[in-house]
Amino acid sequence: MTADVTTVTQVVQERPARRTRGRWRRDRTLLFLCLPGVLYFVLFFYVPLLGNVVAFQDYAPFLGFTGSPFVGLDNFTEMLSDADFWSALGNTLEITTLQLILYFPAPIALAVLLHGMLGNRLKKFVQTVVYLPHFMSWVIVVAMFQQVLGGAGALNMFLRQHDLGVLSIMNNPDTFSLLITSEVVWKDCGWGTIMFLAALVAVDQNLYEAGAVDGAGRWRRLWHITLPGIRPVILMLFILRLGDILSVGFEQLLLQRDFVGPHTAEVMDTYVYYHGVIDGDWGVSTAAGLMKGLIGAALMLAANKLAHRFGEQGVYR
């Protein structure tokens, strides 16, 4: 009797191992295909996280991580007492708020318009046109805006020819945040429609037919069928955007920082770059980067928890 119980116990314990080995053999091709992507994220995203120890050190490159003395929270104290930090934080929040208001809904609206287009050829042509700016570098995008809206750009040349004066757009601190947001909309709005177009395809078409039979117009079908159908995707992308809320485009801002000066164009990413790479103040710049990441993670977790309270899936359960 005891031998039978032991045998049954061994079989039960061996079954999970057999299932695991069977799954490895079954999915080994897919796992090998995923391996380069996993290595990429490990090497370039997770391993560099170890460098956050610099935020608690008086770091010197020639001493390294082990030789640099620990200073506790002194770098954070110095950062919080720096007026440039608060200016950069204010500029970042101003730009990211504009982007949440103006840029985030833009791909949704464009996806709805593309989804409602009649004729696949026209739809494919428009999709190709709106996708193209995404593949341009920020150097090209900024140069194009400069050629159109700059002091010697096409717009001011037209105004001069008609004696209408000139407009200062690229060099105007008052409209700089709006200019930055407009560039993001022009460059990435089309690319951002991909997720929403995929979500729109999954909406049951019978609901539209039933709504039309019941007398619902285009706007009512949009409000009661289309938007609820893609609401999980909208909410998921919004939560992910909150996690990256203090990142508003390092290269884009760096290229245009000299147009209006650091008081207007300095954001968290450029603050980290100039204080760390340029000035060599590694500890303070790392503290700023670490704080930025922690704030983004906290906002994402809080928004995801709030979504669960309202019965939504969120990013994860």
CSV table of N, CA, C and O in Angstrom, one decimal, residues 227-313:
chain,number,residue,atom,x,y,z
A,227,LEU,N,-17.0,54.2,-30.2
A,227,LEU,CA,-16.1,54.6,-29.0
A,227,LEU,C,-16.2,53.5,-27.9
A,227,LEU,O,-15.1,53.2,-27.4
A,228,PRO,N,-17.3,53.0,-27.5
A,228,PRO,CA,-17.3,51.9,-26.5
A,228,PRO,C,-16.6,50.7,-27.0
A,228,PRO,O,-16.0,50.0,-26.2
A,229,GLY,N,-16.6,50.4,-28.3
A,229,GLY,CA,-16.0,49.2,-28.9
A,229,GLY,C,-14.4,49.3,-28.8
A,229,GLY,O,-13.8,48.3,-28.6
A,230,ILE,N,-13.9,50.5,-28.8
A,230,ILE,CA,-12.4,50.7,-28.8
A,230,ILE,C,-12.0,51.3,-27.4
A,230,ILE,O,-10.8,51.6,-27.3
A,231,ARG,N,-12.9,51.4,-26.5
A,231,ARG,CA,-12.6,52.0,-25.2
A,231,ARG,C,-11.5,51.2,-24.5
A,231,ARG,O,-10.6,51.9,-23.9
A,232,PRO,N,-11.4,49.9,-24.4
A,232,PRO,CA,-10.3,49.2,-23.8
A,232,PRO,C,-9.0,49.6,-24.3
A,232,PRO,O,-8.0,49.8,-23.6
A,233,VAL,N,-8.9,49.8,-25.6
A,233,VAL,CA,-7.6,50.1,-26.3
A,233,VAL,C,-7.2,51.6,-25.9
A,233,VAL,O,-6.1,51.9,-25.6
A,234,ILE,N,-8.2,52.5,-26.0
A,234,ILE,CA,-8.0,53.9,-25.6
A,234,ILE,C,-7.5,54.0,-24.2
A,234,ILE,O,-6.5,54.7,-23.9
A,235,LEU,N,-8.1,53.3,-23.3
A,235,LEU,CA,-7.8,53.3,-21.9
A,235,LEU,C,-6.4,52.7,-21.6
A,235,LEU,O,-5.6,53.3,-20.9
A,236,MET,N,-6.1,51.6,-22.3
A,236,MET,CA,-4.7,51.0,-22.1
A,236,MET,C,-3.6,51.9,-22.6
A,236,MET,O,-2.6,52.1,-21.9
A,237,LEU,N,-3.8,52.6,-23.8
A,237,LEU,CA,-2.8,53.5,-24.3
A,237,LEU,C,-2.7,54.7,-23.5
A,237,LEU,O,-1.6,55.3,-23.3
A,238,PHE,N,-3.8,55.2,-22.9
A,238,PHE,CA,-3.8,56.4,-22.0
A,238,PHE,C,-3.0,56.1,-20.8
A,238,PHE,O,-2.2,56.9,-20.3
A,239,ILE,N,-3.2,54.9,-20.2
A,239,ILE,CA,-2.4,54.5,-19.0
A,239,ILE,C,-0.9,54.4,-19.3
A,239,ILE,O,-0.1,54.9,-18.5
A,240,LEU,N,-0.6,53.8,-20.4
A,240,LEU,CA,0.8,53.7,-20.8
A,240,LEU,C,1.4,55.1,-21.0
A,240,LEU,O,2.6,55.3,-20.7
A,241,ARG,N,0.6,56.0,-21.6
A,241,ARG,CA,1.1,57.4,-21.8
A,241,ARG,C,1.4,58.1,-20.4
A,241,ARG,O,2.3,58.8,-20.3
A,242,LEU,N,0.5,57.8,-19.4
A,242,LEU,CA,0.8,58.4,-18.1
A,242,LEU,C,2.1,57.9,-17.6
A,242,LEU,O,2.8,58.6,-16.9
A,243,GLY,N,2.5,56.7,-17.9
A,243,GLY,CA,3.8,56.2,-17.4
A,243,GLY,C,4.9,56.9,-18.0
A,243,GLY,O,6.1,56.8,-17.4
A,244,ASP,N,4.7,57.5,-19.1
A,244,ASP,CA,5.8,58.2,-19.8
A,244,ASP,C,5.5,59.7,-19.9
A,244,ASP,O,6.0,60.4,-20.8
A,245,ILE,N,4.8,60.2,-18.9
A,245,ILE,CA,4.3,61.5,-18.9
A,245,ILE,C,5.4,62.6,-18.8
A,245,ILE,O,5.2,63.7,-19.3
A,246,LEU,N,6.5,62.3,-18.2
A,246,LEU,CA,7.5,63.3,-18.1
A,246,LEU,C,8.6,63.2,-19.2
A,246,LEU,O,9.6,63.8,-19.1
A,247,SER,N,8.3,62.4,-20.2
A,247,SER,CA,9.1,62.4,-21.4
A,247,SER,C,8.4,63.0,-22.6
A,247,SER,O,7.3,62.5,-23.0
A,248,VAL,N,8.9,64.1,-23.1
A,248,VAL,CA,8.2,64.8,-24.2
A,248,VAL,C,9.0,65.0,-25.4
A,248,VAL,O,8.8,65.8,-26.3
A,249,GLY,N,10.1,64.1,-25.6
A,249,GLY,CA,10.8,64.2,-26.8
A,249,GLY,C,12.2,64.9,-26.6
A,249,GLY,O,12.3,66.1,-26.8
A,250,PHE,N,13.2,64.1,-26.3
A,250,PHE,CA,14.5,64.7,-26.1
A,250,PHE,C,15.1,65.3,-27.3
A,250,PHE,O,15.5,66.5,-27.3
A,251,GLU,N,15.2,64.5,-28.4
A,251,GLU,CA,15.8,65.1,-29.6
A,251,GLU,C,15.0,66.3,-30.2
A,251,GLU,O,15.7,67.2,-30.6
A,252,GLN,N,13.7,66.2,-30.2
A,252,GLN,CA,12.9,67.3,-30.7
A,252,GLN,C,13.2,68.6,-29.9
A,252,GLN,O,13.4,69.7,-30.5
A,253,LEU,N,13.3,68.5,-28.6
A,253,LEU,CA,13.5,69.7,-27.8
A,253,LEU,C,15.0,70.2,-27.9
A,253,LEU,O,15.2,71.4,-27.8
A,254,LEU,N,15.9,69.2,-28.0
A,254,LEU,CA,17.3,69.6,-28.0
A,254,LEU,C,17.6,70.4,-29.3
A,254,LEU,O,18.4,71.4,-29.3
A,255,LEU,N,16.9,70.0,-30.4
A,255,LEU,CA,17.1,70.7,-31.7
A,255,LEU,C,16.6,72.1,-31.7
A,255,LEU,O,17.1,73.0,-32.4
A,256,GLN,N,15.6,72.4,-30.8
A,256,GLN,CA,14.9,73.7,-30.8
A,256,GLN,C,15.1,74.5,-29.6
A,256,GLN,O,14.5,75.6,-29.4
A,257,ARG,N,16.0,74.0,-28.7
A,257,ARG,CA,16.2,74.7,-27.4
A,257,ARG,C,16.8,76.1,-27.6
A,257,ARG,O,16.5,77.0,-26.9
A,258,ASP,N,17.7,76.2,-28.6
A,258,ASP,CA,18.3,77.5,-28.8
A,258,ASP,C,17.4,78.5,-29.5
A,258,ASP,O,17.7,79.7,-29.5
A,259,PHE,N,16.3,78.1,-30.0
A,259,PHE,CA,15.3,79.0,-30.7
A,259,PHE,C,14.7,80.0,-29.7
A,259,PHE,O,14.5,81.2,-29.9
A,260,VAL,N,14.4,79.5,-28.5
A,260,VAL,CA,13.7,80.3,-27.5
A,260,VAL,C,14.4,80.3,-26.2
A,260,VAL,O,14.0,81.0,-25.2
A,261,GLY,N,15.5,79.6,-26.0
A,261,GLY,CA,16.3,79.7,-24.8
A,261,GLY,C,15.9,78.6,-23.8
A,261,GLY,O,14.8,78.0,-23.9
A,262,PRO,N,16.8,78.2,-22.9
A,262,PRO,CA,16.5,77.1,-21.9
A,262,PRO,C,15.4,77.4,-21.0
A,262,PRO,O,14.8,76.5,-20.5
A,263,HIS,N,15.1,78.7,-20.7
A,263,HIS,CA,14.0,79.0,-19.7
A,263,HIS,C,12.7,78.5,-20.2
A,263,HIS,O,11.8,78.1,-19.4
A,264,THR,N,12.5,78.4,-21.6
A,264,THR,CA,11.2,78.0,-22.1
A,264,THR,C,11.3,76.5,-22.6
A,264,THR,O,10.3,75.8,-22.5
A,265,ALA,N,12.5,76.1,-23.2
A,265,ALA,CA,12.6,74.8,-23.8
A,265,ALA,C,13.2,73.8,-23.0
A,265,ALA,O,13.3,72.6,-23.4
A,266,GLU,N,13.7,74.1,-21.8
A,266,GLU,CA,14.3,73.1,-21.0
A,266,GLU,C,13.3,72.2,-20.4
A,266,GLU,O,12.3,72.6,-19.7
A,267,VAL,N,13.4,70.9,-20.6
A,267,VAL,CA,12.5,69.9,-20.1
A,267,VAL,C,13.3,68.9,-19.3
A,267,VAL,O,14.6,69.0,-19.2
A,268,MET,N,12.7,67.9,-18.7
A,268,MET,CA,13.4,66.9,-17.8
A,268,MET,C,14.5,66.2,-18.6
A,268,MET,O,15.6,66.0,-18.0
A,269,ASP,N,14.3,65.8,-19.8
A,269,ASP,CA,15.3,65.0,-20.6
A,269,ASP,C,16.5,65.9,-20.9
A,269,ASP,O,17.6,65.4,-20.8
A,270,THR,N,16.3,67.1,-21.3
A,270,THR,CA,17.4,68.0,-21.6
A,270,THR,C,18.1,68.4,-20.3
A,270,THR,O,19.3,68.7,-20.3
A,271,TYR,N,17.3,68.6,-19.2
A,271,TYR,CA,18.0,68.9,-17.9
A,271,TYR,C,19.0,67.8,-17.5
A,271,TYR,O,20.1,68.1,-17.1
A,272,VAL,N,18.5,66.5,-17.7
A,272,VAL,CA,19.4,65.4,-17.4
A,272,VAL,C,20.7,65.4,-18.3
A,272,VAL,O,21.8,65.2,-17.9
A,273,TYR,N,20.4,65.7,-19.6
A,273,TYR,CA,21.5,65.7,-20.5
A,273,TYR,C,22.6,66.8,-20.2
A,273,TYR,O,23.8,66.5,-20.2
A,274,TYR,N,22.1,68.0,-20.0
A,274,TYR,CA,23.0,69.1,-19.8
A,274,TYR,C,23.7,69.1,-18.5
A,274,TYR,O,24.9,69.4,-18.4
A,275,HIS,N,23.0,68.6,-17.4
A,275,HIS,CA,23.7,68.5,-16.1
A,275,HIS,C,24.6,67.3,-16.0
A,275,HIS,O,25.6,67.4,-15.3
A,276,GLY,N,24.3,66.2,-16.7
A,276,GLY,CA,25.1,65.0,-16.6
A,276,GLY,C,26.2,65.0,-17.6
A,276,GLY,O,27.4,65.0,-17.3
A,277,VAL,N,25.8,64.9,-18.9
A,277,VAL,CA,26.8,64.7,-20.0
A,277,VAL,C,27.6,66.0,-20.2
A,277,VAL,O,28.8,65.9,-20.4
A,278,ILE,N,27.0,67.1,-20.2
A,278,ILE,CA,27.7,68.4,-20.5
A,278,ILE,C,28.5,68.9,-19.3
A,278,ILE,O,29.7,69.2,-19.3
A,279,ASP,N,27.7,69.1,-18.1
A,279,ASP,CA,28.4,69.7,-17.0
A,279,ASP,C,29.1,68.6,-16.1
A,279,ASP,O,29.8,69.0,-15.2
A,280,GLY,N,28.8,67.3,-16.3
A,280,GLY,CA,29.5,66.3,-15.5
A,280,GLY,C,28.9,66.1,-14.1
A,280,GLY,O,29.6,65.5,-13.2
A,281,ASP,N,27.7,66.7,-13.8
A,281,ASP,CA,27.1,66.5,-12.5
A,281,ASP,C,26.2,65.2,-12.6
A,281,ASP,O,25.0,65.3,-12.6
A,282,TRP,N,26.9,64.1,-12.6
A,282,TRP,CA,26.2,62.8,-12.8
A,282,TRP,C,25.2,62.4,-11.7
A,282,TRP,O,24.2,61.9,-12.0
A,283,GLY,N,25.5,62.7,-10.5
A,283,GLY,CA,24.6,62.3,-9.4
A,283,GLY,C,23.3,63.0,-9.5
A,283,GLY,O,22.2,62.4,-9.4
A,284,VAL,N,23.3,64.3,-9.7
A,284,VAL,CA,22.0,65.1,-9.8
A,284,VAL,C,21.2,64.7,-11.0
A,284,VAL,O,20.0,64.6,-10.9
A,285,SER,N,21.9,64.6,-12.1
A,285,SER,CA,21.2,64.2,-13.3
A,285,SER,C,20.6,62.8,-13.2
A,285,SER,O,19.4,62.6,-13.7
A,286,THR,N,21.3,61.9,-12.6
A,286,THR,CA,20.7,60.5,-12.4
A,286,THR,C,19.6,60.6,-11.4
A,286,THR,O,18.6,59.8,-11.6
A,287,ALA,N,19.7,61.4,-10.4
A,287,ALA,CA,18.6,61.5,-9.4
A,287,ALA,C,17.3,62.1,-10.2
A,287,ALA,O,16.2,61.6,-9.9
A,288,ALA,N,17.5,63.0,-11.1
A,288,ALA,CA,16.4,63.5,-11.8
A,288,ALA,C,15.8,62.5,-12.7
A,288,ALA,O,14.5,62.3,-12.8
A,289,GLY,N,16.6,61.7,-13.4
A,289,GLY,CA,16.1,60.6,-14.2
A,289,GLY,C,15.4,59.5,-13.4
A,289,GLY,O,14.3,59.0,-13.8
A,290,LEU,N,15.9,59.2,-12.3
A,290,LEU,CA,15.3,58.2,-11.4
A,290,LEU,C,13.9,58.7,-10.9
A,290,LEU,O,13.0,57.9,-10.9
A,291,MET,N,13.9,59.9,-10.5
A,291,MET,CA,12.6,60.5,-10.0
A,291,MET,C,11.6,60.5,-11.1
A,291,MET,O,10.4,60.2,-10.9
A,292,LYS,N,12.0,60.9,-12.3
A,292,LYS,CA,11.1,60.9,-13.4
A,292,LYS,C,10.5,59.5,-13.7
A,292,LYS,O,9.3,59.3,-13.9
A,293,GLY,N,11.3,58.5,-13.6
A,293,GLY,CA,10.8,57.1,-13.8
A,293,GLY,C,9.9,56.7,-12.7
A,293,GLY,O,8.9,56.0,-13.0
A,294,LEU,N,10.2,57.0,-11.5
A,294,LEU,CA,9.4,56.6,-10.3
A,294,LEU,C,8.0,57.3,-10.4
A,294,LEU,O,7.0,56.7,-10.1
A,295,ILE,N,8.0,58.6,-10.8
A,295,ILE,CA,6.7,59.3,-10.9
A,295,ILE,C,5.9,58.7,-12.0
A,295,ILE,O,4.7,58.4,-11.8
A,296,GLY,N,6.5,58.4,-13.1
A,296,GLY,CA,5.7,57.7,-14.2
A,296,GLY,C,5.2,56.4,-13.9
A,296,GLY,O,4.0,56.0,-14.2
A,297,ALA,N,6.0,55.6,-13.2
A,297,ALA,CA,5.5,54.2,-12.7
A,297,ALA,C,4.4,54.4,-11.7
A,297,ALA,O,3.4,53.6,-11.8
A,298,ALA,N,4.5,55.3,-10.8
A,298,ALA,CA,3.4,55.5,-9.8
A,298,ALA,C,2.1,55.9,-10.5
A,298,ALA,O,1.0,55.4,-10.1
A,299,LEU,N,2.2,56.8,-11.4
A,299,LEU,CA,1.0,57.3,-12.1
A,299,LEU,C,0.4,56.1,-12.9
A,299,LEU,O,-0.9,56.0,-13.0
A,300,MET,N,1.2,55.3,-13.6
A,300,MET,CA,0.7,54.2,-14.4
A,300,MET,C,0.0,53.2,-13.5
A,300,MET,O,-1.1,52.7,-13.8
A,301,LEU,N,0.6,52.9,-12.3
A,301,LEU,CA,0.0,51.9,-11.4
A,301,LEU,C,-1.3,52.4,-10.8
A,301,LEU,O,-2.3,51.7,-10.7
A,302,ALA,N,-1.3,53.7,-10.5
A,302,ALA,CA,-2.5,54.3,-9.9
A,302,ALA,C,-3.7,54.3,-10.9
A,302,ALA,O,-4.8,54.0,-10.6
A,303,ALA,N,-3.3,54.7,-12.2
A,303,ALA,CA,-4.4,54.8,-13.2
A,303,ALA,C,-4.9,53.4,-13.5
A,303,ALA,O,-6.1,53.2,-13.8
A,304,ASN,N,-4.0,52.4,-13.5
A,304,ASN,CA,-4.4,51.0,-13.8
A,304,ASN,C,-5.3,50.5,-12.7
A,304,ASN,O,-6.4,49.8,-13.0
A,305,LYS,N,-5.0,50.8,-11.4
A,305,LYS,CA,-5.8,50.4,-10.3
A,305,LYS,C,-7.2,51.1,-10.4
A,305,LYS,O,-8.2,50.5,-10.1
A,306,LEU,N,-7.2,52.4,-10.8
A,306,LEU,CA,-8.5,53.1,-10.9
A,306,LEU,C,-9.3,52.5,-12.0
A,306,LEU,O,-10.6,52.5,-11.9
A,307,ALA,N,-8.7,52.1,-13.1
A,307,ALA,CA,-9.5,51.5,-14.2
A,307,ALA,C,-10.1,50.2,-13.7
A,307,ALA,O,-11.3,49.9,-14.1
A,308,HIS,N,-9.4,49.4,-12.8
A,308,HIS,CA,-10.0,48.2,-12.3
A,308,HIS,C,-11.2,48.5,-11.4
A,308,HIS,O,-12.2,47.8,-11.4
A,309,ARG,N,-11.2,49.6,-10.7
A,309,ARG,CA,-12.3,50.0,-9.8
A,309,ARG,C,-13.6,50.3,-10.7
A,309,ARG,O,-14.7,50.1,-10.2
A,310,PHE,N,-13.4,50.8,-11.9
A,310,PHE,CA,-14.5,51.1,-12.8
A,310,PHE,C,-14.8,49.9,-13.7
A,310,PHE,O,-15.6,50.0,-14.7
A,311,GLY,N,-14.3,48.7,-13.4
A,311,GLY,CA,-14.6,47.5,-14.2
A,311,GLY,C,-13.9,47.4,-15.5
A,311,GLY,O,-14.3,46.6,-16.3
A,312,GLU,N,-12.8,48.1,-15.8
A,312,GLU,CA,-12.1,48.0,-17.0
A,312,GLU,C,-10.9,47.1,-16.9
A,312,GLU,O,-10.4,46.9,-15.8
A,313,GLN,N,-10.4,46.6,-18.0
A,313,GLN,CA,-9.2,45.7,-18.0
A,313,GLN,C,-8.0,46.4,-17.6
A,313,GLN,O,-7.1,45.9,-16.9
